[in-house]
CSV table of C-alpha atoms in Angstrom, one decimal:
chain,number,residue,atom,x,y,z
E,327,UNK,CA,-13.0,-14.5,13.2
E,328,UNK,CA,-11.0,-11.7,11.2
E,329,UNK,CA,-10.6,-8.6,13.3
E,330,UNK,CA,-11.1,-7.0,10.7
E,331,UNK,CA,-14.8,-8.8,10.1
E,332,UNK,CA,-15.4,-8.5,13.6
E,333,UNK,CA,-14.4,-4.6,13.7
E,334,UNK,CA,-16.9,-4.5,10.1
E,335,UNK,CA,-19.5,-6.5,12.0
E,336,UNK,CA,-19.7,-4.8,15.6
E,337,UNK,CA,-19.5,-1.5,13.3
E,338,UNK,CA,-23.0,-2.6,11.7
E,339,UNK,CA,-24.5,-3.8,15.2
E,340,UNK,CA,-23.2,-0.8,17.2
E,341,UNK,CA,-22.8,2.7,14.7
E,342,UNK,CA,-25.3,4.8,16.4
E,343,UNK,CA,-23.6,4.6,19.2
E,344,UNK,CA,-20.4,6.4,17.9
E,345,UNK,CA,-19.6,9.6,17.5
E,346,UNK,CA,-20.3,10.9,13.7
E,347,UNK,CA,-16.4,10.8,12.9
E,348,UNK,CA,-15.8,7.9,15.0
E,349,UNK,CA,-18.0,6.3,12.4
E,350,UNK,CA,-17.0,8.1,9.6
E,351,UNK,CA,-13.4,7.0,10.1
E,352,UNK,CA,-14.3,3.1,10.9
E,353,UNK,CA,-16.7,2.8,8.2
E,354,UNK,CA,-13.9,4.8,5.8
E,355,UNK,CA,-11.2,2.0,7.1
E,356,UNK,CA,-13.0,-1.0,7.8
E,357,UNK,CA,-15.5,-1.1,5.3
E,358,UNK,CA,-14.3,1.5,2.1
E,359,UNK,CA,-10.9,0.0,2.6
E,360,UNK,CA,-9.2,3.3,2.6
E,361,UNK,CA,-5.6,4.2,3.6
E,362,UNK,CA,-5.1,6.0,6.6
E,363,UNK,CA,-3.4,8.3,4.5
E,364,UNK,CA,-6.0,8.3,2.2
E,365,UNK,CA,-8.5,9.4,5.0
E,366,UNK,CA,-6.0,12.2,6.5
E,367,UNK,CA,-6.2,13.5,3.5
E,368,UNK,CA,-9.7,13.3,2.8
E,369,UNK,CA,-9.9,14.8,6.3
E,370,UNK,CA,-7.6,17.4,6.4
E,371,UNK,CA,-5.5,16.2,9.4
E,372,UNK,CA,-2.6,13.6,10.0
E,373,UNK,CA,-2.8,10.1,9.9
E,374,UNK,CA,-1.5,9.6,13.4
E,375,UNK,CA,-5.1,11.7,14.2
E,376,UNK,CA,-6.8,9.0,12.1
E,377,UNK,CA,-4.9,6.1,13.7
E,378,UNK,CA,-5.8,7.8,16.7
E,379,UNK,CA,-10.0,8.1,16.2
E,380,UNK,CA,-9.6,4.4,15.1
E,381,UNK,CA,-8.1,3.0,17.9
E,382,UNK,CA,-10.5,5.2,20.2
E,383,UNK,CA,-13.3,4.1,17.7
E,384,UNK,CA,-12.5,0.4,17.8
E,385,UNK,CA,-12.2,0.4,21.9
E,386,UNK,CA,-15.6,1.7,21.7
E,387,UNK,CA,-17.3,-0.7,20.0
E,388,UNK,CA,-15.5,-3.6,21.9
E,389,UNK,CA,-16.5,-2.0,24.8
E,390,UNK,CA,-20.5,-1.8,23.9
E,391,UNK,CA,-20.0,-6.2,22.7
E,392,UNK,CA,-18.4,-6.4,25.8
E,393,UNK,CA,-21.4,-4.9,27.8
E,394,UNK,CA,-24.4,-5.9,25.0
E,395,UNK,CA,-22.9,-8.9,23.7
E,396,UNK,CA,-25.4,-8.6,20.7
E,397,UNK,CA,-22.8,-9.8,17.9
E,398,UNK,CA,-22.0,-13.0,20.2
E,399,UNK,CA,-25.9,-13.7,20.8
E,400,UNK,CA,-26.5,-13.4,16.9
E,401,UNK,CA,-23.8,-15.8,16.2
E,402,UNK,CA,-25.0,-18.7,19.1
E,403,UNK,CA,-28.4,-18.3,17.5
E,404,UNK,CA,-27.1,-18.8,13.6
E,405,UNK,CA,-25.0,-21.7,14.9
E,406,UNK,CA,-28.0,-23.3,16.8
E,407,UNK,CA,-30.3,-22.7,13.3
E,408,UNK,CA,-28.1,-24.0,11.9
E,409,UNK,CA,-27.7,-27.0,13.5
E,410,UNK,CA,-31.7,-27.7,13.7
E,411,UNK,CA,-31.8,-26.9,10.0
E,412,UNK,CA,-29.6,-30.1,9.9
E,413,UNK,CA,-31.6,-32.3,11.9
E,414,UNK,CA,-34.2,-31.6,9.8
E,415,UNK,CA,-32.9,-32.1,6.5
E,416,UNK,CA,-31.7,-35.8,8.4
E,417,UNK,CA,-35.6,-36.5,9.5
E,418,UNK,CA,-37.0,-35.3,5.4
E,419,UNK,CA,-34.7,-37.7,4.1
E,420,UNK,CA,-36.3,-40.6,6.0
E,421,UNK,CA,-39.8,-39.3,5.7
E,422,UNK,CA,-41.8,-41.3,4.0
E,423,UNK,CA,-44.9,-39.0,5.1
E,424,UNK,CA,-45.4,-36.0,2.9
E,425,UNK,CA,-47.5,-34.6,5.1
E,426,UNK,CA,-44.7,-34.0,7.8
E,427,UNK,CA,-42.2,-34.2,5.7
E,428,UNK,CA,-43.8,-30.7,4.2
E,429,UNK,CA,-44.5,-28.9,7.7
E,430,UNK,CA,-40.5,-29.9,8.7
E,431,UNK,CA,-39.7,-28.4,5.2
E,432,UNK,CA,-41.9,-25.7,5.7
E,433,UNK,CA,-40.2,-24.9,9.0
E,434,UNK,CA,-37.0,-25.1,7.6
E,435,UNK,CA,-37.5,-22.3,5.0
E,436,UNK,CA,-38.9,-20.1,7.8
E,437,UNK,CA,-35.1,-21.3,9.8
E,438,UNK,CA,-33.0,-20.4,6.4
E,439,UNK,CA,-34.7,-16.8,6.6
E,440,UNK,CA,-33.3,-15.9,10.3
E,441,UNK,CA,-29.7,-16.8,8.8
């Protein structure tokens, strides 16, 4: 995965647990696609501050995947949906019963929701 996703993802999972500017900063970066220039400025202070808060920022949330691992966890589970979403599109397309081929659909609406 793109750090940069990741960095965007773990932001989403884990931004209560930063400090307001730590967020402010990551969010401005990683998500508004500012400059760090653009964000000194916006800040008032130099961009080696803003590199700075980043790096602190992005240690951070490693850190809390490290300890939580809630990203990874999300991820196994999509990939394991989505592998019994494929299984069941294999069964409905040998059903000739409606009646279970229309609970297995059924089921895999409900799957395509979690993803």
């Amino acid at each position: 995965m793109e750090r940069k996703v990741e960095i965007s993802i773990l932001l989403d999972i884990y931004s209560s647990l930063l400090t307001k500017k730590q967020f402010e900063f990551l969010d401005d970066y990683y998500n508004k696609d500012l400059s760090l220039s653009e964000i000194a400025e916006n800040e008032n202070i130099t961009r080696q501050a803003v590199r700075d808060n980043l790096k602190k920022g992005e240690c951070k949330l490693f850190e809390y995947e490290e300890k939580l691992g809630i990203m990874k966890k999300t991820i196994m589970q999509e990939e394991k949906i989505s592998v019994i979403l494929s299984e069941i599109t294999k069964i409905t397309d040998k059903m000739e019963d409606r009646e279970i081929a229309n609970v297995l659909e059924d089921v895999k609406n409900k799957l395509n929701c979690l993803v």
